[in-house]
Short mmCIF file of C-alpha atoms in Angstrom, two decimals:
data_model
loop_
_atom_site.label_atom_id
_atom_site.label_comp_id
_atom_site.label_asym_id
_atom_site.label_seq_id
_atom_site.Cartn_x
_atom_site.Cartn_y
_atom_site.Cartn_z
CA MET A 1 32.60 -56.35 -10.76
CA SER A 2 32.00 -57.86 -14.29
CA CYS A 3 34.43 -57.66 -17.16
CA GLY A 4 32.13 -56.13 -19.89
CA GLY A 5 28.79 -54.89 -20.26
CA GLY A 6 26.51 -57.57 -21.24
CA ALA A 7 29.13 -60.40 -21.92
CA ALA A 8 28.84 -63.65 -20.62
CA GLU A 9 31.03 -64.99 -17.97
CA SER A 10 34.37 -66.78 -19.57
CA SER A 11 37.79 -67.88 -18.23
CA ASP A 12 39.07 -64.48 -19.81
CA ASP A 13 37.12 -62.76 -17.08
CA ARG A 14 39.48 -60.69 -14.99
CA SER A 15 39.67 -61.34 -11.03
CA VAL A 16 41.89 -59.53 -8.38
CA SER A 17 44.48 -62.49 -8.33
CA SER A 18 44.70 -62.73 -12.01
CA GLU A 19 45.41 -59.19 -12.62
CA GLU A 20 47.74 -59.21 -9.86
CA LYS A 21 49.40 -62.36 -11.25
CA ASP A 22 49.82 -61.35 -14.92
CA CYS A 23 50.79 -57.84 -14.21
CA PRO A 24 54.23 -56.77 -15.38
CA SER A 25 56.54 -54.63 -13.55
CA SER A 26 55.09 -51.15 -12.89
CA ASN A 27 57.88 -49.32 -14.46
CA LEU A 28 56.66 -47.69 -17.90
CA ASP A 29 58.45 -49.73 -20.89
CA THR A 30 59.99 -47.11 -23.05
CA SER A 31 62.96 -49.43 -24.53
CA LYS A 32 60.69 -49.54 -28.01
CA ASP A 33 61.76 -46.93 -30.78
CA SER A 34 59.63 -43.84 -29.40
CA LYS A 35 59.22 -40.46 -31.12
CA SER A 36 59.64 -37.52 -29.32
CA GLY A 37 57.40 -34.82 -28.90
CA GLU A 38 56.99 -31.33 -27.98
CA ASP A 39 55.88 -30.90 -24.20
CA SER A 40 52.33 -29.68 -24.33
CA SER A 41 51.50 -26.39 -22.76
CA SER A 42 51.18 -26.18 -19.03
CA GLU A 43 47.82 -26.92 -17.64
CA SER A 44 45.84 -23.50 -16.71
CA SER A 45 45.81 -22.53 -12.94
CA SER A 46 42.65 -24.39 -12.73
CA GLU A 47 44.31 -27.58 -12.32
CA SER A 48 46.37 -29.12 -9.43
CA ASP A 49 49.73 -28.21 -8.67
CA SER A 50 50.95 -31.94 -9.46
CA ASP A 51 50.11 -31.22 -12.66
CA ASN A 52 52.77 -28.86 -13.44
CA GLU A 53 55.18 -31.49 -13.14
CA GLU A 54 57.49 -31.82 -16.23
CA PRO A 55 57.76 -35.59 -17.27
CA LYS A 56 60.71 -37.14 -18.21
CA THR A 57 59.59 -39.89 -20.35
CA ASN A 58 59.00 -39.57 -24.06
CA GLY A 59 56.79 -41.76 -26.05
CA GLU A 60 54.55 -42.36 -29.18
CA LEU A 61 50.99 -41.88 -29.44
CA GLY A 62 49.09 -44.21 -30.25
CA GLU A 63 30.58 -41.59 -48.79
CA VAL A 64 26.87 -41.19 -47.57
CA SER A 65 23.84 -39.54 -49.30
CA ALA A 66 22.06 -36.73 -47.56
CA GLU A 67 18.96 -38.17 -48.87
CA GLY A 68 19.67 -41.32 -46.96
CA ALA A 69 20.32 -39.32 -43.95
CA SER A 70 17.16 -37.27 -44.33
CA ALA A 71 15.18 -40.62 -44.67
CA GLN A 72 16.55 -42.06 -41.30
CA ALA A 73 16.01 -38.32 -39.68
CA GLU A 74 12.13 -38.36 -40.71
CA GLU A 75 11.86 -41.63 -39.18
CA TRP A 76 13.05 -40.79 -36.07
CA GLY A 77 10.81 -37.81 -35.97
CA ASP A 78 11.90 -34.76 -33.70
CA LYS A 79 12.70 -36.52 -30.65
CA ASP A 80 15.44 -35.64 -28.83
CA SER A 81 18.21 -38.16 -27.00
CA PRO A 82 18.23 -38.81 -23.34
CA THR A 83 21.21 -37.06 -21.65
CA ASN A 84 22.01 -34.78 -18.72
CA HIS A 85 21.46 -31.23 -19.27
CA PHE A 86 23.02 -29.96 -16.15
CA ASN A 87 25.56 -26.99 -17.43
CA SER A 88 28.82 -27.95 -16.51
CA GLU A 89 32.12 -28.62 -18.00
CA CYS A 90 32.87 -31.59 -16.00
CA VAL A 91 29.51 -33.33 -15.85
CA LYS A 92 29.19 -36.86 -16.49
CA ILE A 93 27.30 -37.70 -19.61
CA GLU A 94 25.36 -40.96 -19.40
CA PRO A 95 26.06 -43.41 -22.45
CA HIS A 96 23.47 -44.29 -24.58
CA CYS A 97 24.35 -47.74 -24.88
CA GLN A 98 22.65 -51.09 -23.95
CA HIS A 99 25.51 -52.85 -22.88
CA CYS A 100 26.94 -50.05 -20.70
CA ASN A 101 23.60 -49.19 -18.83
CA ALA A 102 22.78 -52.82 -18.22
CA GLU A 103 25.01 -52.82 -14.70
CA ASN A 104 22.87 -52.26 -11.63
CA LYS A 105 24.53 -49.60 -9.41
CA HIS A 106 24.59 -50.12 -5.75
CA ASN A 107 26.95 -47.47 -4.53
CA GLU A 108 26.06 -44.39 -2.74
CA GLN A 109 25.49 -41.52 -4.89
CA VAL A 110 27.14 -38.45 -3.46
CA THR A 111 27.19 -34.89 -4.99
CA PRO A 112 30.61 -32.96 -4.25
CA ARG A 113 31.26 -29.46 -3.58
CA LEU A 114 32.40 -27.48 -6.77
CA LEU A 115 35.28 -25.38 -5.65
CA SER A 116 37.08 -22.70 -7.42
CA ARG A 117 39.24 -23.23 -10.28
CA GLY A 118 37.51 -26.52 -11.52
CA GLN A 119 38.43 -28.69 -8.11
CA PHE A 120 35.47 -30.63 -6.40
CA LEU A 121 35.62 -31.54 -2.63
CA LEU A 122 33.93 -34.68 -1.39
CA LYS A 123 33.46 -34.96 2.33
CA VAL A 124 32.42 -38.61 3.62
CA ASP A 125 31.78 -39.54 7.61
CA THR A 126 32.41 -43.25 7.32
CA GLU A 127 33.52 -46.20 5.73
CA GLY A 128 31.98 -47.21 2.68
CA VAL A 129 32.05 -46.89 -1.55
CA TYR A 130 30.58 -43.46 -2.77
CA GLU A 131 30.24 -42.83 -6.41
CA CYS A 132 30.81 -38.98 -7.36
CA THR A 133 27.89 -37.87 -9.50
CA GLU A 134 29.76 -35.08 -11.06
CA THR A 135 32.83 -37.14 -12.39
CA GLY A 136 31.66 -40.90 -12.00
CA LEU A 137 34.66 -41.35 -9.89
CA ILE A 138 34.13 -44.07 -7.30
CA PHE A 139 36.00 -44.10 -3.80
CA GLU A 140 36.34 -46.82 -1.71
CA VAL A 141 37.45 -45.19 1.75
CA ASN A 142 38.30 -46.90 5.17
CA ARG A 143 37.45 -43.84 7.42
CA LYS A 144 36.04 -40.49 7.56
CA VAL A 145 37.96 -38.17 4.90
CA ASP A 146 38.10 -35.10 2.80
CA ILE A 147 38.99 -35.71 -0.64
CA LYS A 148 39.63 -33.17 -3.25
CA TYR A 149 40.19 -33.82 -6.80
CA CYS A 150 39.86 -32.29 -10.65
CA VAL A 151 39.85 -33.75 -14.21
CA LEU A 152 43.37 -33.35 -15.79
CA SER A 153 44.06 -33.04 -19.73
CA TRP A 154 45.77 -35.85 -21.36
CA SER A 155 47.48 -33.87 -23.77
CA LYS A 156 50.05 -32.47 -20.97
CA TYR A 157 51.03 -36.33 -20.78
CA ALA A 158 51.02 -37.31 -24.54
CA ASP A 159 54.73 -38.54 -24.48
CA LEU A 160 54.04 -40.63 -21.76
CA VAL A 161 51.57 -42.97 -23.29
CA VAL A 162 53.53 -45.59 -25.47
CA LYS A 163 52.28 -47.65 -28.01
CA PRO A 164 50.33 -50.25 -27.84
CA TRP A 165 48.67 -48.29 -24.89
CA ALA A 166 45.70 -45.74 -25.46
CA VAL A 167 44.00 -43.67 -23.25
CA GLY A 168 40.89 -45.53 -21.80
CA GLY A 169 39.32 -42.66 -19.94
CA PRO A 170 39.89 -39.17 -18.09
CA MET A 171 42.74 -38.46 -15.86
CA PHE A 172 42.38 -37.19 -12.47
CA ASP A 173 44.68 -35.56 -9.71
CA VAL A 174 43.27 -36.75 -6.28
CA LYS A 175 44.33 -35.41 -3.00
CA CYS A 176 44.04 -36.61 0.41
CA ASP A 177 45.41 -39.04 2.82
CA PRO A 178 46.20 -42.18 0.88
CA ALA A 179 45.95 -44.27 3.88
CA CYS A 180 42.10 -43.35 3.97
CA LEU A 181 41.65 -44.51 0.44
CA THR A 182 41.50 -48.04 -0.33
CA SER A 183 40.60 -48.08 -4.00
CA ILE A 184 39.55 -45.83 -6.75
CA GLN A 185 37.27 -46.73 -9.69
CA PHE A 186 38.11 -44.57 -12.87
CA PRO A 187 35.30 -44.20 -15.58
CA HIS A 188 36.22 -45.17 -18.73
CA SER A 189 34.95 -44.20 -22.37
CA LEU A 190 35.17 -47.50 -23.97
CA CYS A 191 32.64 -49.87 -24.76
CA LEU A 192 33.63 -53.34 -24.02
CA GLY A 193 30.30 -55.09 -25.14
CA HIS A 194 31.30 -58.58 -26.17
CA HIS A 195 35.01 -58.45 -27.15
CA ASP A 196 36.93 -57.40 -24.20
CA ALA A 197 38.83 -60.83 -23.78
CA ASN A 198 41.48 -59.65 -25.43
CA MET A 199 41.78 -56.09 -23.36
CA THR A 200 44.17 -55.24 -20.83
CA PHE A 201 43.65 -52.28 -18.55
CA ARG A 202 46.56 -50.52 -16.61
CA VAL A 203 46.63 -47.21 -14.88
CA LEU A 204 49.06 -44.54 -15.80
CA HIS A 205 50.53 -43.07 -12.62
CA VAL A 206 52.33 -39.99 -13.00
CA LYS A 207 54.65 -39.40 -9.83
CA ASN A 208 58.08 -37.85 -9.10
CA SER A 209 58.24 -36.45 -12.92
CA GLU A 210 58.09 -39.84 -14.04
CA ALA A 211 55.43 -42.14 -14.89
CA SER A 212 54.62 -45.95 -14.40
CA LEU A 213 52.14 -48.26 -15.30
CA GLU A 214 50.64 -49.93 -12.68
CA CYS A 215 48.14 -53.01 -12.50
CA ALA A 216 44.18 -52.75 -12.35
CA VAL A 217 42.41 -54.51 -10.11
CA ASP A 218 39.72 -55.22 -11.94
CA HIS A 219 37.42 -53.83 -14.87
CA SER A 220 33.99 -53.55 -15.61
CA ALA A 221 31.65 -52.00 -18.50
CA THR A 222 31.94 -48.71 -16.83
CA HIS A 223 35.01 -48.50 -14.56
CA VAL A 224 38.45 -49.60 -14.08
CA LYS A 225 39.45 -50.47 -10.34
CA TRP A 226 43.00 -49.47 -8.90
CA HIS A 227 44.46 -49.87 -5.45
CA VAL A 228 45.79 -47.00 -4.20
CA SER A 229 49.51 -46.80 -4.02
CA SER A 230 50.07 -42.88 -3.68
CA LEU A 231 47.92 -39.92 -4.75
CA SER A 232 49.27 -37.88 -7.91
CA PRO A 233 48.12 -37.51 -11.52
CA VAL A 234 46.33 -40.93 -12.67
CA GLY A 235 43.98 -42.32 -15.03
CA PRO A 236 43.26 -45.36 -17.19
CA VAL A 237 45.15 -46.78 -20.28
CA ILE A 238 44.16 -49.71 -22.56
CA GLN A 239 45.75 -52.12 -24.92
CA SER A 240 43.77 -54.20 -27.04
CA GLU A 241 44.44 -56.61 -29.95
CA GLU A 242 40.64 -55.57 -31.44
CA THR A 243 39.12 -52.26 -32.79
CA LEU A 244 38.37 -49.96 -29.61
CA TYR A 245 34.67 -48.61 -29.47
CA HIS A 246 34.17 -45.55 -28.04
CA HIS A 247 31.14 -43.77 -26.31
CA GLY A 248 30.96 -40.52 -28.33
CA ALA A 249 29.71 -36.90 -27.84
CA VAL A 250 28.88 -34.15 -30.09
CA ILE A 251 29.58 -30.77 -28.64
CA LEU A 252 28.51 -27.46 -30.22
CA TYR A 253 29.54 -23.73 -30.05
CA LYS A 254 27.82 -20.81 -31.66
CA VAL A 255 29.90 -17.84 -32.62
CA ILE A 256 28.75 -14.77 -30.93
CA ASP A 257 29.41 -11.38 -33.18
CA GLN A 258 27.03 -8.66 -34.93
CA ASN A 259 26.62 -10.42 -37.94
CA PRO A 260 23.24 -11.76 -39.28
CA SER A 261 24.80 -15.08 -40.36
CA LEU A 262 25.12 -18.17 -38.21
CA SER A 263 28.53 -19.82 -37.26
CA PHE A 264 29.07 -22.88 -35.41
CA ARG A 265 31.87 -25.00 -33.92
CA VAL A 266 31.06 -28.83 -33.96
CA TYR A 267 33.22 -30.98 -31.92
CA VAL A 268 33.06 -34.90 -32.08
CA ALA A 269 34.78 -36.36 -29.31
CA THR A 270 34.96 -39.37 -26.94
CA ASN A 271 32.75 -39.28 -23.64
CA ASN A 272 35.75 -38.63 -21.55
CA GLU A 273 35.87 -35.48 -19.10
CA SER A 274 39.42 -34.87 -20.07
CA PHE A 275 38.54 -34.45 -23.80
CA ILE A 276 35.31 -32.34 -23.30
CA LYS A 277 37.44 -30.28 -20.64
CA ASP A 278 39.92 -29.70 -23.40
CA ILE A 279 37.50 -28.50 -25.65
CA ALA A 280 35.95 -25.89 -23.30
CA LYS A 281 39.40 -24.73 -22.81
CA ALA A 282 40.31 -24.15 -26.37
CA VAL A 283 36.72 -22.32 -27.19
CA LYS A 284 37.59 -20.24 -23.83
CA HIS A 285 40.95 -18.98 -25.36
CA SER A 286 40.07 -18.67 -28.88
CA SER A 287 40.12 -15.22 -30.47
CA LYS A 288 36.28 -15.28 -31.19
CA LYS A 289 33.64 -15.55 -28.66
CA PHE A 290 31.33 -18.12 -28.40
CA MET A 291 28.43 -19.84 -26.34
CA LYS A 292 27.73 -23.28 -25.76
CA ILE A 293 24.47 -24.57 -27.57
CA ASP A 294 22.57 -27.14 -24.93
CA LYS A 295 21.70 -30.23 -27.22
CA PRO A 296 21.55 -33.80 -26.39
CA PRO A 297 25.49 -34.83 -27.01
CA VAL A 298 25.45 -38.43 -26.57
CA CYS A 299 26.01 -40.38 -30.14
CA LEU A 300 23.59 -43.34 -30.39
CA LYS A 301 26.08 -45.41 -32.18
CA LEU A 302 29.65 -45.94 -31.22
CA LEU A 303 32.53 -44.31 -32.69
CA GLU A 304 35.47 -46.42 -34.28
CA ASN A 305 38.81 -45.34 -34.59
CA GLY A 306 39.63 -44.98 -38.41
CA LYS A 307 35.98 -44.78 -39.65
CA LYS A 308 34.91 -41.78 -41.65
CA TYR A 309 31.95 -39.58 -40.72
CA ARG A 310 29.91 -36.89 -42.58
CA LEU A 311 28.26 -34.09 -41.09
CA VAL A 312 24.85 -33.37 -43.01
CA SER A 313 22.73 -30.01 -42.65
CA GLU A 314 19.16 -29.57 -43.43
CA PRO A 315 18.34 -27.20 -45.13
CA GLU A 316 22.11 -27.04 -46.92
CA ALA A 317 25.05 -25.35 -45.02
CA ASP A 318 28.64 -24.66 -45.54
CA ILE A 319 30.31 -27.52 -43.76
CA THR A 320 34.06 -27.75 -43.85
CA PRO A 321 35.32 -30.27 -43.69
CA GLU A 322 32.04 -32.32 -44.88
CA GLU A 323 33.93 -35.63 -43.74
CA ILE A 324 36.17 -36.57 -41.07
CA GLU A 325 38.15 -39.65 -40.02
CA PHE A 326 37.37 -40.19 -36.25
CA VAL A 327 40.37 -40.60 -33.93
CA ASP A 328 40.68 -40.44 -30.05
CA GLY A 329 41.74 -36.58 -29.87
CA SER A 330 42.34 -37.02 -26.10
CA LEU A 331 46.26 -36.40 -26.21
CA LEU A 332 46.52 -33.96 -28.97
CA LYS A 333 46.68 -30.35 -27.84
CA LEU A 334 44.58 -28.95 -30.84
CA LYS A 335 41.20 -30.41 -31.15
CA ASN A 336 39.79 -30.99 -34.41
CA TYR A 337 36.48 -29.38 -35.04
CA ILE A 338 33.70 -29.17 -37.92
CA GLU A 339 32.76 -25.27 -39.01
CA VAL A 340 29.00 -24.91 -40.08
CA TYR A 341 27.97 -21.65 -41.77
CA LEU A 342 24.39 -20.47 -42.91
CA GLU A 343 23.93 -16.77 -44.34
CA GLN A 344 20.67 -16.40 -43.20
CA PRO A 345 19.45 -17.26 -39.37
CA MET A 346 17.15 -19.95 -39.49
CA GLU A 347 16.00 -23.38 -37.77
CA PHE A 348 17.97 -26.22 -39.18
CA LYS A 349 18.88 -29.92 -38.69
CA LEU A 350 22.62 -31.21 -37.76
CA LEU A 351 22.82 -35.09 -38.72
CA LEU A 352 26.64 -37.00 -38.17
CA VAL A 353 26.48 -39.97 -40.50
CA GLU A 354 28.52 -43.12 -40.48
CA MET A 355 29.83 -43.47 -44.13
CA ASP A 356 29.95 -46.81 -44.39
CA SER A 357 26.46 -47.79 -42.99
CA ASP A 358 24.46 -44.76 -43.79
CA GLU A 359 23.51 -44.55 -40.40
CA ILE A 360 22.84 -41.62 -38.33
CA VAL A 361 24.97 -41.49 -35.32
CA TRP A 362 24.05 -38.33 -33.87
CA LYS A 363 21.26 -35.65 -34.68
CA ALA A 364 20.14 -32.03 -33.28
CA LYS A 365 17.56 -29.87 -34.14
CA LEU A 366 18.80 -26.24 -33.80
CA ARG A 367 16.13 -23.27 -33.24
CA GLU A 368 16.53 -19.49 -33.10
CA CYS A 369 15.54 -19.43 -29.18
CA ASP A 370 18.83 -21.55 -28.67
CA TRP A 371 20.78 -18.53 -28.91
CA VAL A 372 18.43 -15.68 -28.80
CA GLN A 373 17.67 -15.85 -25.16
CA HIS A 374 21.62 -15.54 -24.86
CA ASP A 375 22.21 -12.28 -26.95
CA GLN A 376 18.98 -10.87 -25.39
CA SER A 377 20.58 -11.64 -21.71
CA GLN A 378 24.10 -9.83 -23.13
CA ASN A 379 21.80 -6.62 -24.09
CA VAL A 380 20.64 -6.61 -20.56
CA SER A 381 24.09 -6.88 -18.69
CA LYS A 382 24.88 -3.98 -21.46
CA SER A 383 22.28 -1.54 -20.33
CA ARG A 384 22.81 -2.75 -16.58
CA THR A 385 26.49 -1.53 -17.21
CA SER A 386 25.70 1.88 -18.77
CA GLY A 387 23.04 2.16 -15.83
CA LYS A 388 25.85 2.13 -13.57
CA ARG A 389 28.13 4.39 -15.41
CA ARG A 390 25.05 6.79 -15.54
CA ARG A 391 24.98 6.65 -11.85
CA LYS A 392 28.18 7.48 -11.38
CA VAL A 393 28.03 10.64 -13.13
CA SER A 394 24.85 11.65 -11.33
CA ASN A 395 27.19 11.66 -8.02
CA THR A 396 28.15 15.08 -9.29
CA LEU A 397 24.95 16.44 -8.98
CA PRO A 398 22.72 17.64 -5.90
CA GLU A 399 22.00 15.48 -3.26
CA GLU A 400 17.99 15.65 -3.83
CA GLU A 401 18.37 15.27 -7.70
CA VAL A 402 20.58 12.03 -7.01
CA ASN A 403 17.83 10.80 -4.43
CA ALA A 404 15.09 11.63 -7.18
CA LYS A 405 17.05 9.79 -9.76
CA ARG A 406 17.74 6.96 -7.61
CA MET A 407 13.83 6.37 -6.91
CA LYS A 408 13.13 6.11 -10.68
CA GLN A 409 15.63 3.52 -11.28
CA VAL A 410 14.30 1.19 -8.79
CA ASP A 411 13.11 -1.85 -10.20
CA THR A 412 9.54 -2.22 -9.40
CA SER A 413 8.70 -5.24 -11.77
CA ASP A 414 6.44 -7.89 -10.09
CA GLY A 415 8.98 -10.52 -10.76
CA ALA A 416 11.39 -8.62 -8.55
CA LYS A 417 9.28 -8.07 -5.36
CA THR A 418 6.55 -11.06 -5.58
CA LEU A 419 7.30 -14.12 -3.36
CA LEU A 420 7.14 -17.59 -4.69
CA THR A 421 3.54 -19.29 -3.94
CA ASP A 422 3.80 -22.96 -3.09
CA ASP A 423 1.87 -23.91 -6.38
CA GLN A 424 4.70 -22.38 -8.45
CA LEU A 425 7.07 -24.19 -6.54
CA ILE A 426 5.45 -27.63 -7.14
CA THR A 427 5.19 -26.70 -11.15
CA LEU A 428 8.76 -26.06 -11.11
CA ALA A 429 9.76 -29.03 -9.07
CA GLY A 430 7.90 -30.92 -11.76
CA LYS A 431 10.55 -29.55 -14.46
CA LEU A 432 13.51 -30.42 -12.25
CA GLY A 433 15.94 -33.26 -13.86
CA LYS A 434 18.10 -35.92 -12.22
CA GLU A 435 20.34 -32.91 -11.45
CA TRP A 436 18.46 -31.80 -8.46
CA ILE A 437 20.62 -32.33 -5.59
CA ASN A 438 23.34 -30.84 -7.39
CA ILE A 439 21.05 -27.78 -8.16
CA GLY A 440 20.10 -27.68 -4.28
CA THR A 441 23.82 -27.76 -3.15
CA VAL A 442 25.24 -25.33 -6.13
CA ASN A 443 22.81 -23.04 -7.23
CA LEU A 444 20.64 -23.03 -4.08
CA GLU A 445 23.80 -22.97 -1.53
CA LEU A 446 22.02 -25.59 0.35
CA ASP A 447 23.62 -27.68 2.95
CA ARG A 448 23.66 -31.40 1.82
CA SER A 449 22.59 -32.73 5.18
CA ASP A 450 19.14 -30.69 4.34
CA ILE A 451 18.85 -32.45 1.52
CA ASP A 452 19.64 -35.94 2.94
CA ASP A 453 16.76 -35.46 5.34
CA ILE A 454 14.50 -34.77 2.59
CA GLN A 455 15.41 -37.90 0.89
CA LYS A 456 15.20 -39.92 4.22
CA LYS A 457 11.45 -39.44 4.34
CA GLU A 458 11.31 -41.47 0.87
CA GLU A 459 8.67 -39.65 -0.52
CA ASN A 460 7.76 -38.80 -4.35
CA VAL A 461 10.77 -37.65 -6.00
CA THR A 462 8.87 -34.55 -7.29
CA ILE A 463 7.75 -33.90 -3.56
CA CYS A 464 11.45 -34.10 -2.58
CA LYS A 465 12.13 -31.55 -5.22
CA PHE A 466 9.22 -29.46 -3.81
CA ARG A 467 10.68 -29.46 -0.12
CA MET A 468 14.03 -28.45 -1.37
CA LEU A 469 12.61 -25.52 -2.88
CA LYS A 470 10.69 -24.90 0.23
CA LYS A 471 14.05 -24.99 2.36
CA TRP A 472 15.40 -22.49 0.05
CA GLN A 473 12.20 -20.44 0.38
CA ASP A 474 12.67 -20.65 4.22
CA LYS A 475 16.29 -19.60 4.15
CA GLU A 476 15.80 -16.42 1.78
CA LEU A 477 12.78 -15.17 3.53
CA SER A 478 11.67 -12.03 2.25
CA ASN A 479 14.23 -12.63 -0.55
CA ALA A 480 12.39 -15.62 -2.11
CA THR A 481 11.38 -13.71 -4.90
CA VAL A 482 10.59 -15.12 -8.65
CA GLN A 483 13.59 -13.00 -9.71
CA ASN A 484 15.88 -14.33 -7.40
CA LEU A 485 15.20 -17.64 -7.88
CA TYR A 486 15.28 -17.28 -11.65
CA ASN A 487 19.05 -15.50 -11.19
CA CYS A 488 19.98 -18.52 -8.68
CA LEU A 489 18.94 -21.24 -11.74
CA LYS A 490 19.97 -19.20 -15.06
CA ASN A 491 22.51 -21.79 -15.65
CA VAL A 492 20.19 -24.59 -15.32
CA SER A 493 18.05 -26.12 -18.11
CA ALA A 494 16.11 -23.85 -20.65
CA GLU A 495 12.98 -25.71 -19.74
CA VAL A 496 13.05 -24.41 -15.96
CA GLN A 497 14.28 -20.76 -17.27
CA ASP A 498 11.02 -21.08 -19.24
CA VAL A 499 9.06 -21.69 -16.44
CA LEU A 500 10.53 -19.07 -14.34
CA GLU A 501 10.17 -16.55 -17.25
CA GLY A 502 6.51 -17.26 -17.09
CA PHE A 503 6.41 -16.60 -13.43
CA LEU A 504 8.20 -13.33 -14.19
#
């Protein structure tokens, strides 16, 4: 495992032996002056029981012109940045970075089963090294094992991260027989580039209501490797003599209300699943209702602690605050955001600009169709609800009238009863992205073994997607209608929904 993406090998490269040799005592050092902080609110029921432990240790947390931004935006045109569009709070967002995408990935990619309350279940039948497609975790197992795991919030354990240590990536709770796990590699959200010689990684391990810093066996441009000692909340932390550079993500939410005006929340975050999950939870528990706007979230330039950034709108909108100083907010209970307000609905662009260099860090073009479709589906849902209420009232009518009304309420639209053709399935297969395996197991409820059998044929990937859709069609039989497939894939990308709406 290399010690930095794109970095030349040197005497500073870490090996298993050097990491273990230089590793200090595993007990967390709290002898330094530390600032007590209020214990963060307990995690929601979506997180594991071990996350409800009360930790005992306290610790200390660790100008640009709109014209300039416009000029660069015009140079870029209207192309969207590459990203993974599968709608999931815990989806792994691939960084747009030449250093961190340079490594060849030889691990077997496996898609876990999504359980209730945000937990994943991964079943492996033999020893090997397996990478979770949803979280980026890499498990090295020595036998058949079932692994259950979930993403945790760092904010609950903020008092345990003592300076000079800082959060390096997501925190997880992993549950299985620890004797079956040789090592775990945790994804980190930092870009090491050519400056990782003065960086030290450790793994913060919370157990028995206390925390310890355990040695990392090795680290790469994307992961921190840890030999499993026992299983409880764990996550990577880093100590560096140099400035930390973060892979960033911009997450958009729109306020849902009856006003014609537009109001958005814009979150600038590290590309860290714990951070992104905290954002989703904050929005969910807000007094207002929100919908997530599906735009490429990945920042095209690294975010740097202490640097200032400005959000620019074209045409102009009310933006509060207009500029921010970036900090990794993983440890903060309250996540900061930027509010964008437009009096009238219209198409507009948002640009996040680094103030020192006048470079665009992220951009997106927002169109009315990005949120109108959601509003329409809300109206459909309301009409269905009112229809159910009317049917309840009709139960007091004579049986003949009730039957007559039921006949009128039967859906006779073509999409509700028309079976899908092979031509339609091959068209739809061409629109499915890299997440097609997850769509098959989660949305279409197919067995992973069926998809594995399809992949073994080593056919063109579009043909594999087509065969997956045919497998669903064979399973559903007379229910393999356009409407039924549309309902199954309603949370997938807008492009797939557009194709299905065309079939309808």
